[in-house]
Coordinates of C-alpha atoms in Angstrom, one line a residue:
Chain A
M1 CA 88.4 113.7 -113.8
S2 CA 85.8 112.9 -111.1
A3 CA 84.1 109.6 -111.0
P4 CA 80.5 110.8 -111.9
S5 CA 81.6 112.5 -115.1
K6 CA 83.4 109.3 -116.2
I7 CA 80.2 107.3 -115.6
I8 CA 78.2 109.8 -117.7
R9 CA 80.8 109.6 -120.5
R10 CA 80.7 105.8 -120.4
A11 CA 76.9 105.8 -120.6
Q12 CA 76.9 108.2 -123.5
A13 CA 79.4 106.1 -125.3
G14 CA 76.9 103.3 -125.1
T15 CA 74.2 105.1 -127.1
T16 CA 76.3 106.9 -129.7
E17 CA 79.3 106.2 -131.9
S18 CA 82.8 107.4 -131.6
V19 CA 83.5 110.8 -133.2
W20 CA 85.2 109.5 -136.3
V21 CA 82.4 107.0 -137.1
R22 CA 79.9 109.8 -136.6
W23 CA 81.6 112.2 -139.0
L24 CA 82.2 109.4 -141.5
L25 CA 78.5 108.5 -141.6
I26 CA 77.5 112.2 -141.8
A27 CA 80.0 112.6 -144.7
I28 CA 78.7 109.6 -146.6
A29 CA 75.1 110.7 -146.2
L30 CA 75.8 114.3 -147.2
A31 CA 77.9 113.1 -150.2
F32 CA 75.0 110.9 -151.3
M33 CA 72.5 113.8 -150.9
F34 CA 74.8 116.2 -152.7
L35 CA 75.2 113.8 -155.7
F36 CA 71.6 113.0 -156.1
L37 CA 69.8 116.1 -155.0
V38 CA 72.0 119.2 -155.1
L39 CA 73.9 118.5 -158.3
P40 CA 70.7 118.0 -160.5
L41 CA 69.3 121.3 -159.2
A42 CA 72.6 123.1 -159.9
A43 CA 72.6 121.5 -163.4
V44 CA 69.2 122.9 -164.1
A45 CA 70.3 126.4 -163.2
T46 CA 73.6 126.2 -165.1
E47 CA 72.1 124.8 -168.3
A48 CA 69.3 127.4 -168.2
L49 CA 71.9 130.2 -167.9
R50 CA 74.5 128.7 -170.3
K51 CA 74.0 131.4 -172.9
G52 CA 73.4 134.2 -170.4
V53 CA 70.5 135.9 -168.7
G54 CA 69.3 137.4 -172.0
A55 CA 68.8 134.0 -173.7
Y56 CA 67.1 132.7 -170.6
L57 CA 64.6 135.5 -170.5
E58 CA 64.1 135.3 -174.3
A59 CA 63.2 131.6 -173.9
L60 CA 60.6 132.4 -171.3
K61 CA 59.0 135.0 -173.5
E62 CA 58.1 132.5 -176.2
P63 CA 54.3 132.4 -176.8
D64 CA 54.4 128.6 -176.6
A65 CA 56.1 128.8 -173.3
W66 CA 53.4 131.2 -172.1
S67 CA 50.6 129.0 -173.3
A68 CA 52.2 126.0 -171.5
I69 CA 52.5 128.0 -168.3
R70 CA 48.8 129.1 -168.6
L71 CA 47.6 125.6 -169.3
T72 CA 49.6 124.3 -166.3
L73 CA 48.0 126.9 -164.0
I74 CA 44.5 126.2 -165.3
T75 CA 45.0 122.4 -164.8
A76 CA 46.2 122.9 -161.2
A77 CA 43.4 125.5 -160.5
I78 CA 40.8 122.9 -161.4
S79 CA 42.3 119.7 -160.1
V80 CA 43.5 120.9 -156.7
P81 CA 40.1 122.3 -155.5
L82 CA 38.3 119.1 -156.8
N83 CA 40.6 116.9 -154.8
L84 CA 40.4 119.3 -151.8
V85 CA 36.7 118.9 -151.6
F86 CA 37.0 115.1 -152.0
G87 CA 39.9 114.9 -149.5
V88 CA 37.9 116.7 -146.8
A89 CA 34.7 114.7 -147.4
A90 CA 36.6 111.4 -147.4
A91 CA 38.5 112.3 -144.3
W92 CA 35.4 113.3 -142.5
A93 CA 33.7 110.0 -143.3
I94 CA 36.7 107.8 -142.7
A95 CA 38.1 109.5 -139.6
K96 CA 34.9 110.5 -137.7
F97 CA 32.8 107.4 -138.3
E98 CA 33.0 103.6 -138.0
F99 CA 31.6 101.6 -140.9
R100 CA 32.2 98.3 -142.7
G101 CA 34.7 98.3 -145.5
K102 CA 36.6 101.3 -144.1
A103 CA 40.0 99.7 -144.6
F104 CA 39.1 98.7 -148.1
L105 CA 37.9 102.2 -148.9
T106 CA 41.2 103.6 -147.6
T107 CA 43.2 101.2 -149.8
L108 CA 41.1 102.3 -152.8
V109 CA 41.8 105.9 -152.1
D110 CA 45.6 105.1 -152.2
L111 CA 45.2 103.2 -155.5
P112 CA 46.2 106.1 -157.9
F113 CA 49.5 106.4 -156.1
A114 CA 50.3 102.7 -157.0
V115 CA 49.2 103.0 -160.7
S116 CA 51.9 103.9 -163.2
P117 CA 51.2 107.4 -164.6
V118 CA 51.2 105.9 -168.1
V119 CA 48.4 103.5 -167.1
A120 CA 46.6 106.5 -165.6
G121 CA 46.6 108.3 -168.9
L122 CA 45.7 105.2 -170.9
I123 CA 42.5 104.5 -168.9
Y124 CA 41.1 107.9 -169.9
V125 CA 42.0 107.2 -173.5
L126 CA 40.0 103.9 -173.3
V127 CA 37.0 105.8 -171.9
F128 CA 37.0 109.0 -173.9
G129 CA 39.3 108.3 -176.8
A130 CA 38.1 107.9 -180.5
Q131 CA 38.0 104.1 -180.0
G132 CA 36.8 104.3 -176.4
W133 CA 33.5 103.8 -174.6
F134 CA 32.2 107.4 -175.2
G135 CA 34.4 108.1 -178.2
P136 CA 31.6 107.9 -180.9
W137 CA 29.1 109.8 -178.8
L138 CA 31.6 112.6 -178.1
A139 CA 32.6 112.8 -181.7
E140 CA 28.9 113.2 -182.7
H141 CA 28.5 116.0 -180.3
D142 CA 31.8 117.6 -181.2
I143 CA 33.2 117.4 -177.7
K144 CA 36.9 116.8 -177.4
I145 CA 38.3 115.3 -174.2
I146 CA 41.4 113.3 -175.3
F147 CA 44.1 115.4 -176.9
A148 CA 42.4 118.4 -175.4
V149 CA 42.3 120.3 -172.0
P150 CA 39.6 118.2 -170.3
G151 CA 41.7 115.1 -170.7
I152 CA 44.7 116.7 -169.2
V153 CA 42.7 117.9 -166.3
L154 CA 41.1 114.4 -165.8
A155 CA 44.5 112.7 -165.9
T156 CA 45.9 115.2 -163.4
V157 CA 42.9 114.8 -161.1
F158 CA 43.6 111.0 -161.1
V159 CA 47.3 111.2 -160.3
T160 CA 46.8 113.8 -157.5
F161 CA 43.6 112.1 -156.2
P162 CA 44.9 110.7 -152.8
F163 CA 47.2 113.6 -151.7
I164 CA 44.8 115.6 -149.5
A165 CA 42.7 112.7 -148.2
R166 CA 45.9 110.9 -147.2
E167 CA 47.1 113.9 -145.2
L168 CA 43.8 114.5 -143.5
V169 CA 42.7 111.0 -142.5
P170 CA 45.4 110.2 -140.0
L171 CA 45.3 113.8 -138.7
M172 CA 41.5 113.8 -138.1
Q173 CA 41.7 110.3 -136.7
A174 CA 44.3 111.4 -134.1
Q175 CA 42.2 114.4 -133.1
G176 CA 39.1 112.3 -132.5
T177 CA 35.5 113.5 -132.3
D178 CA 35.3 115.0 -128.8
E179 CA 35.4 118.7 -129.8
E180 CA 32.9 118.2 -132.6
Q181 CA 30.5 116.3 -130.4
A182 CA 30.7 119.1 -127.8
A183 CA 29.9 121.7 -130.5
I184 CA 26.9 119.7 -131.7
V185 CA 25.6 119.1 -128.2
L186 CA 25.9 122.8 -127.5
G187 CA 23.6 123.5 -130.5
A188 CA 25.9 124.1 -133.4
T189 CA 24.9 123.0 -136.9
G190 CA 27.0 120.6 -138.9
W191 CA 28.5 123.4 -141.0
Q192 CA 29.2 125.6 -138.0
T193 CA 31.0 122.7 -136.4
F194 CA 33.1 122.1 -139.4
W195 CA 34.0 125.7 -140.0
R196 CA 34.6 126.7 -136.4
V197 CA 35.9 123.5 -134.8
T198 CA 37.3 121.0 -137.4
L199 CA 38.8 123.4 -139.9
P200 CA 40.9 125.4 -137.4
N201 CA 42.2 122.0 -136.1
I202 CA 43.2 120.7 -139.5
K203 CA 44.3 123.8 -141.3
W204 CA 48.0 123.1 -141.3
G205 CA 47.5 119.5 -142.5
L206 CA 45.2 120.8 -145.1
L207 CA 47.6 123.3 -146.4
Y208 CA 50.4 120.7 -146.4
G209 CA 48.2 118.4 -148.5
V210 CA 47.3 121.2 -150.9
I211 CA 50.8 122.3 -151.6
L212 CA 52.0 118.7 -152.3
C213 CA 48.9 118.1 -154.5
N214 CA 49.6 121.4 -156.3
A215 CA 53.3 120.5 -156.9
R216 CA 52.3 117.1 -158.4
A217 CA 49.5 118.7 -160.4
M218 CA 51.8 121.2 -162.0
G219 CA 54.6 118.7 -162.6
E220 CA 52.8 115.6 -163.8
F221 CA 54.4 114.2 -166.9
G222 CA 53.5 110.6 -167.8
A223 CA 49.7 110.6 -167.4
V224 CA 49.4 114.0 -169.1
S225 CA 51.7 113.0 -171.9
V226 CA 49.4 110.1 -172.9
V227 CA 46.3 112.2 -173.1
S228 CA 47.6 115.5 -174.4
G229 CA 48.6 114.8 -178.0
H230 CA 51.5 117.3 -177.7
I231 CA 49.9 120.1 -179.7
R232 CA 52.2 123.0 -179.3
G233 CA 50.6 126.1 -177.9
Q234 CA 47.4 124.3 -177.2
T235 CA 47.8 121.1 -175.2
N236 CA 51.3 121.3 -173.9
T237 CA 51.7 121.8 -170.1
M238 CA 55.1 123.0 -168.8
P239 CA 56.6 119.5 -168.3
L240 CA 55.5 118.5 -171.8
H241 CA 56.8 121.7 -173.2
V242 CA 60.2 120.9 -171.6
E243 CA 60.2 117.5 -173.4
V244 CA 59.3 119.1 -176.8
L245 CA 62.1 121.7 -176.5
Y246 CA 64.6 119.1 -175.2
N247 CA 63.9 116.8 -178.1
E248 CA 64.4 119.7 -180.5
Y249 CA 67.8 120.3 -179.0
Q250 CA 66.7 123.7 -177.7
S251 CA 68.6 122.9 -174.5
V252 CA 68.6 126.5 -173.0
A253 CA 64.9 126.9 -173.7
A254 CA 64.1 123.5 -172.2
F255 CA 66.1 124.2 -169.0
A256 CA 64.7 127.7 -168.8
V257 CA 61.1 126.3 -168.5
A258 CA 62.4 123.5 -166.3
S259 CA 64.0 126.1 -164.0
L260 CA 60.5 127.5 -163.4
L261 CA 59.3 124.1 -162.3
A262 CA 62.4 123.7 -160.1
I263 CA 61.6 127.0 -158.4
L264 CA 58.1 125.7 -157.9
A265 CA 59.6 122.6 -156.2
L266 CA 61.8 124.7 -154.0
V267 CA 59.0 127.0 -152.9
T268 CA 56.9 123.9 -152.2
L269 CA 59.7 122.5 -150.0
V270 CA 60.1 125.9 -148.1
I271 CA 56.3 126.1 -147.4
K272 CA 56.2 122.5 -146.3
S273 CA 59.2 122.9 -144.0
V274 CA 57.7 126.1 -142.4
I275 CA 54.5 124.2 -141.7
E276 CA 56.4 121.3 -140.2
W277 CA 58.5 123.6 -138.0
R278 CA 55.5 125.6 -136.9
H279 CA 53.7 122.3 -136.0
E280 CA 56.7 121.1 -134.1
R281 CA 56.8 124.3 -132.0
E282 CA 53.0 124.0 -131.3
M283 CA 53.6 120.4 -130.1
K284 CA 56.4 121.5 -127.9
A285 CA 54.2 124.2 -126.4
I286 CA 51.5 121.7 -125.6
A287 CA 54.0 119.3 -124.1
E288 CA 55.2 122.0 -121.8
L289 CA 51.7 122.9 -120.4
P290 CA 50.9 121.7 -117.0
P291 CA 49.6 118.1 -117.1
E292 CA 46.1 118.8 -115.8
R293 CA 45.2 121.0 -118.8
P294 CA 47.0 119.2 -121.6
T295 CA 44.8 120.4 -124.6
Q296 CA 44.9 124.1 -123.8
A297 CA 46.9 125.5 -126.8
Chain B
M1 CA 54.5 111.0 -147.6
S2 CA 52.1 111.4 -144.7
G3 CA 54.7 113.5 -143.0
A4 CA 55.5 114.8 -139.6
V5 CA 52.4 116.9 -139.4
S6 CA 50.1 113.9 -139.0
S7 CA 52.4 111.5 -137.1
A8 CA 53.3 113.8 -134.2
L9 CA 49.8 114.6 -133.0
P10 CA 48.7 113.2 -129.7
S11 CA 45.9 110.7 -130.0
S12 CA 43.0 111.5 -127.7
G13 CA 42.8 108.8 -125.2
A14 CA 40.2 106.7 -123.3
P15 CA 37.1 109.0 -123.4
L16 CA 36.8 108.8 -127.1
S17 CA 37.0 105.0 -127.3
R18 CA 34.4 104.8 -124.6
V19 CA 32.0 107.0 -126.7
N20 CA 32.7 104.9 -129.8
R21 CA 32.1 101.6 -128.1
A22 CA 28.8 102.9 -126.8
G23 CA 27.9 103.8 -130.4
G24 CA 27.2 107.4 -129.4
A25 CA 29.6 109.1 -131.8
R26 CA 27.9 107.8 -134.9
R27 CA 24.6 109.4 -134.0
V28 CA 25.9 112.7 -132.6
L29 CA 28.0 113.9 -135.6
P30 CA 26.2 114.8 -138.8
G31 CA 27.2 114.4 -142.4
F32 CA 28.2 110.7 -142.5
H33 CA 25.9 109.7 -145.4
I34 CA 26.6 112.7 -147.6
T35 CA 30.4 112.7 -147.2
L36 CA 30.7 108.9 -147.6
G37 CA 28.3 109.0 -150.5
F38 CA 30.2 111.8 -152.2
S39 CA 33.5 110.1 -151.6
I40 CA 32.4 106.8 -153.1
F41 CA 30.7 108.6 -156.1
Y42 CA 33.9 110.6 -156.8
L43 CA 36.1 107.5 -156.3
C44 CA 34.0 105.6 -158.9
L45 CA 33.9 108.5 -161.3
I46 CA 37.6 109.3 -161.3
V47 CA 39.3 106.0 -160.4
L48 CA 37.2 102.9 -160.5
I49 CA 35.2 103.3 -163.7
P50 CA 38.2 104.4 -165.8
L51 CA 40.2 101.5 -164.3
S52 CA 37.5 99.0 -165.1
A53 CA 37.7 100.2 -168.8
L54 CA 41.2 98.6 -168.7
V55 CA 39.8 95.3 -167.6
F56 CA 36.9 95.3 -170.1
K57 CA 39.1 96.3 -173.0
T58 CA 41.4 93.4 -172.2
F59 CA 38.4 91.1 -172.3
T60 CA 38.0 91.9 -176.0
L61 CA 41.2 89.9 -176.6
S62 CA 41.2 86.2 -176.7
W63 CA 43.4 84.4 -174.2
E64 CA 46.0 83.6 -176.9
Q65 CA 46.1 87.2 -178.1
F66 CA 46.5 88.4 -174.6
W67 CA 49.3 86.0 -173.8
V68 CA 51.2 86.9 -177.0
A69 CA 50.8 90.6 -176.3
V70 CA 52.2 90.3 -172.7
T71 CA 55.0 87.8 -173.3
S72 CA 56.5 88.9 -176.6
P73 CA 60.3 89.0 -176.4
R74 CA 60.4 92.8 -176.5
V75 CA 57.9 93.0 -173.7
M76 CA 59.6 90.3 -171.6
A77 CA 62.9 92.2 -172.0
S78 CA 61.2 95.4 -170.7
Y79 CA 59.8 93.5 -167.6
R80 CA 63.3 92.3 -166.8
L81 CA 64.8 95.8 -167.2
T82 CA 61.9 97.5 -165.2
F83 CA 62.0 95.0 -162.4
G84 CA 65.7 94.6 -162.3
A85 CA 66.5 98.3 -162.3
S86 CA 63.7 99.0 -159.8
L87 CA 65.0 96.4 -157.4
I88 CA 68.6 97.6 -157.6
A89 CA 67.4 101.2 -157.1
A90 CA 65.2 100.3 -154.1
L91 CA 68.1 98.3 -152.5
V92 CA 70.5 101.3 -152.9
N93 CA 67.7 103.5 -151.4
A94 CA 67.2 101.1 -148.5
V95 CA 71.0 101.3 -147.6
F96 CA 71.5 105.1 -148.1
G97 CA 68.0 106.0 -147.0
L98 CA 68.6 104.2 -143.7
L99 CA 72.0 106.0 -143.4
V100 CA 70.5 109.4 -144.1
A101 CA 67.6 108.8 -141.7
W102 CA 70.1 107.7 -139.0
V103 CA 72.3 110.8 -139.5
L104 CA 69.3 113.1 -139.5
V105 CA 67.9 111.7 -136.3
R106 CA 71.0 110.8 -134.2
Y107 CA 73.6 113.4 -135.1
K108 CA 73.9 117.2 -134.9
F109 CA 75.7 119.0 -137.8
P110 CA 75.4 122.4 -139.4
G111 CA 72.7 122.8 -142.1
K112 CA 70.8 119.8 -140.8
R113 CA 67.4 121.4 -141.2
I114 CA 68.1 122.3 -144.8
V115 CA 69.3 118.7 -145.6
D116 CA 66.2 117.4 -143.9
A117 CA 63.9 119.6 -146.0
L118 CA 65.9 118.7 -149.2
V119 CA 65.1 115.0 -148.7
D120 CA 61.6 115.6 -150.2
L121 CA 62.9 117.3 -153.3
P122 CA 62.1 114.2 -155.5
F123 CA 58.5 114.4 -154.4
A124 CA 58.3 118.1 -155.4
L125 CA 60.5 118.3 -158.5
P126 CA 58.6 117.3 -161.7
T127 CA 60.0 114.0 -163.1
A128 CA 60.7 115.5 -166.5
V129 CA 62.9 118.1 -164.9
A130 CA 64.7 115.4 -162.9
G131 CA 65.1 113.4 -166.1
I132 CA 66.7 116.1 -168.2
S133 CA 69.0 117.4 -165.4
L134 CA 70.3 113.9 -164.6
T135 CA 70.9 113.3 -168.3
A136 CA 72.8 116.6 -168.5
L137 CA 74.9 115.6 -165.6
L138 CA 75.7 112.1 -166.8
A139 CA 76.1 112.7 -170.5
G140 CA 79.6 112.6 -172.0
N141 CA 79.9 116.4 -171.7
G142 CA 78.2 116.7 -168.3
W143 CA 79.9 117.3 -164.9
I144 CA 79.8 113.7 -163.9
G145 CA 79.9 112.1 -167.3
Q146 CA 83.1 114.0 -168.1
L147 CA 84.9 112.4 -165.1
L148 CA 83.6 108.9 -165.9
E149 CA 83.9 108.8 -169.7
P150 CA 87.8 108.5 -169.8
H151 CA 87.5 105.4 -167.6
G152 CA 85.1 103.8 -170.0
I153 CA 82.1 104.2 -167.7
K154 CA 78.9 105.2 -169.5
L155 CA 75.8 106.0 -167.4
A156 CA 73.6 108.1 -169.6
F157 CA 71.6 106.2 -172.3
T158 CA 72.3 102.8 -170.6
P159 CA 70.4 100.7 -168.1
A160 CA 72.7 102.1 -165.4
G161 CA 71.3 105.5 -166.1
I162 CA 67.8 104.2 -165.5
V163 CA 68.9 102.9 -162.1
I164 CA 70.3 106.4 -161.3
A165 CA 67.0 108.0 -162.2
L166 CA 65.0 105.5 -160.1
I167 CA 67.3 106.1 -157.1
F168 CA 66.5 109.8 -157.3
I169 CA 62.7 109.1 -157.6
G170 CA 62.7 106.7 -154.6
L171 CA 65.0 108.5 -152.3
P172 CA 62.5 110.1 -149.9
F173 CA 60.5 106.9 -149.3
V174 CA 62.9 105.0 -147.1
V175 CA 64.1 108.1 -145.2
R176 CA 60.6 109.3 -144.4
T177 CA 59.4 105.8 -143.2
V178 CA 62.5 105.0 -141.1
Q179 CA 62.9 108.5 -139.6
P180 CA 59.9 108.6 -137.3
V181 CA 60.5 105.1 -136.0
L182 CA 64.1 106.0 -135.2
E183 CA 62.9 109.2 -133.4
D184 CA 60.5 107.1 -131.3
A185 CA 63.1 104.4 -130.5
E186 CA 63.7 104.1 -126.7
K187 CA 67.3 104.9 -125.8
E188 CA 66.9 102.9 -122.6
L189 CA 67.0 99.6 -124.6
E190 CA 70.3 100.6 -126.1
E191 CA 71.7 101.7 -122.7
A192 CA 70.6 98.3 -121.3
A193 CA 72.3 96.5 -124.2
T194 CA 75.5 98.4 -123.6
S195 CA 75.5 97.9 -119.8
L196 CA 75.1 94.2 -120.4
G197 CA 78.3 94.3 -122.4
A198 CA 77.2 94.6 -126.0
T199 CA 79.5 96.5 -128.4
R200 CA 78.0 99.4 -130.4
L201 CA 77.8 97.2 -133.5
Q202 CA 76.0 94.4 -131.6
T203 CA 73.6 96.9 -130.1
F204 CA 72.8 98.1 -133.6
T205 CA 72.3 94.7 -135.3
K206 CA 70.5 93.1 -132.4
V207 CA 68.5 95.9 -130.7
I208 CA 68.1 98.9 -133.1
F209 CA 67.9 97.1 -136.4
P210 CA 65.1 94.7 -135.5
S211 CA 62.9 97.6 -134.3
I212 CA 63.3 99.6 -137.5
A213 CA 63.2 96.6 -139.9
P214 CA 59.4 96.8 -140.6
A215 CA 59.7 100.5 -141.5
L216 CA 62.8 99.8 -143.6
L217 CA 61.0 97.1 -145.5
T218 CA 57.9 99.3 -146.0
G219 CA 60.1 102.1 -147.4
F220 CA 61.9 99.7 -149.6
A221 CA 58.5 98.3 -151.0
M222 CA 57.2 101.9 -151.6
A223 CA 60.4 102.9 -153.5
F224 CA 60.2 99.7 -155.5
A225 CA 56.5 100.2 -156.4
R226 CA 57.1 103.8 -157.4
A227 CA 60.1 102.8 -159.5
I228 CA 58.2 100.2 -161.5
G229 CA 55.6 102.7 -162.7
E230 CA 58.0 105.6 -163.2
Y231 CA 58.1 107.1 -166.7
G232 CA 59.0 110.8 -166.8
S233 CA 62.5 110.8 -165.4
V234 CA 63.5 107.5 -167.0
I235 CA 62.8 108.2 -170.7
F236 CA 65.2 111.0 -171.0
I237 CA 68.2 109.1 -169.6
A238 CA 67.4 105.6 -170.8
G239 CA 68.2 105.9 -174.5
N240 CA 65.1 103.8 -175.1
M241 CA 66.7 101.0 -177.2
P242 CA 64.3 98.1 -177.8
M243 CA 65.4 95.0 -175.8
I244 CA 68.1 96.9 -174.0
S245 CA 66.9 100.1 -172.4
E246 CA 63.1 100.2 -173.0
I247 CA 61.0 100.2 -169.8
T248 CA 57.5 98.7 -169.7
P249 CA 55.6 102.0 -169.4
L250 CA 57.4 103.1 -172.6
I251 CA 56.2 99.8 -174.3
I252 CA 52.6 100.9 -173.5
I253 CA 53.2 104.3 -175.0
G254 CA 54.8 102.8 -178.1
K255 CA 51.9 100.5 -178.7
L256 CA 49.5 103.4 -178.2
E257 CA 51.3 105.4 -180.8
Q258 CA 50.9 102.5 -183.3
Y259 CA 47.1 102.5 -182.4
D260 CA 47.6 99.0 -180.9
F261 CA 45.1 99.8 -178.1
A262 CA 44.4 96.2 -177.2
G263 CA 48.2 95.4 -176.9
A264 CA 48.8 98.5 -174.8
T265 CA 45.8 97.6 -172.6
A266 CA 47.0 94.1 -172.1
V267 CA 50.5 95.2 -170.9
A268 CA 48.9 97.9 -168.8
L269 CA 46.7 95.4 -167.1
V270 CA 49.8 93.3 -166.2
M271 CA 51.3 96.4 -164.6
L272 CA 48.1 97.3 -162.9
V273 CA 47.8 93.9 -161.3
I274 CA 51.4 94.1 -160.1
S275 CA 50.9 97.6 -158.7
F276 CA 47.8 96.4 -156.8
I277 CA 49.6 93.5 -155.3
L278 CA 52.4 95.8 -154.2
L279 CA 49.9 98.2 -152.7
L280 CA 48.4 95.3 -150.7
V281 CA 51.9 94.2 -149.6
I282 CA 52.7 97.7 -148.5
N283 CA 49.4 98.0 -146.5
G284 CA 50.2 94.7 -144.9
L285 CA 53.7 95.9 -144.0
Q286 CA 52.3 99.1 -142.5
A287 CA 49.8 97.2 -140.4
W288 CA 52.6 94.9 -139.2
Q289 CA 54.7 98.0 -138.3
R290 CA 51.8 99.6 -136.4
R291 CA 51.3 96.3 -134.4
R292 CA 55.0 96.3 -133.6
A293 CA 54.9 99.9 -132.5
G294 CA 51.8 99.2 -130.4
A295 CA 53.1 96.1 -128.7

């Protein structure tokens, strides 16, 4: 063996571990991931199909299951767009401008992540419930919010509140304001600048936030459980329907509905990974450009 | 959760900061007042006003009533359980999360990308689904329960089961906070340590570990904060026995079901204050981490 290759080997040995340590660490990490992530997924599939494909499909054909699926879709269809508009507006204000109290505002935006889902449900009961602030007024006008769909939507909006804003703020901060300023100086209106300059720049981050927000909106359990009242066929979302079936010892039916939510989670992970890999490739392409034109991508 | 998308972007350099310092950016771009105004309005409507209801409702209690509600033996037992289980779960996540992040950043192995994507499963999988599937695994007739039961180890419907559920819920936090820091770590420092005669273990404990410690602590705090409020995955596996396996969020639900709104609100306020303190701690840790990265 020649001297240089020995030196290279010595240098590499200094920044990595010996082969058996490496494989031992990989084995422990993979075993941990297998136990905690793969096995639960496999358990959902096995339990759902325990009595065969026929029983599985039968469970999904139940009218109550259908109404739960419909309510979950409605809830996500309302709460995700609301938080999308908020996320873009908040990110524009926080990332593109300097103002006093910005750090405080950013902390407040994160607050719903820190609050327990149960507390999130409770606060809406205190505002709109029979004994709450607006309870008597709502009862007089025959409007139902708690134990009805509006309460479920509100609780879901609360728990998914920060998702899109959190994704966009650091992204838009990193991109700065140069391109928007150029557009404005060249005579574009604010809307034109947003649609043609900002939006193309943030579209992947936006999509990333939207799919995570959607996954949480469809899967939220604690907050929705407090405000829903668990009325079968009316105010049960899919996760709540899973609980009802499970507590009635209808294991196959519970895991059948749960399997739909697990598929949703896997689809979310696939879209998320594709966005990340795409972004990685774009970053690599930018890094490989000649240094004098670094932003041409 | 802010993910690789936002962290990998190049920050635009000097020209921007020059514009900002001159105060020009503020005047050129439109929409400041309307976006900030709308954000604050929406924040108040959805988050701040409902949360303030919690505080006002608590004020309808006298101090003694409040104190009795938040320190009754059953509630105290739930705090011990919630905090104890969350702490153990967050510690386990700190150790294994660091290991997983290390393996994902430093080593090559087949299927690495799939493993990397799978780390986020607990963020994407609804907690109720996690709860029933972990219970199915650990119950006496489940795949894992079957193996442990003959040895007298029971996990489902015990506090140990709660810890397992909380480990699942908190798993991505440590991995996702440590991973980017490990990716950015300078190999030159490790080479220098080695050439100065350090063993690999010394290099890890004295060079690598100090540089990732702030991120590790942040991830730990996030996993801990998430575990304290967790409800969906825990209630299925816990057994929910008063004084033994009843977590604090379940106490709130129990009081609500008995129409004890004031009692539920008092316990909820305690949890809210703790969450808010943890949020501030995490923000502080992240600021520390950014300063360390910038220095």
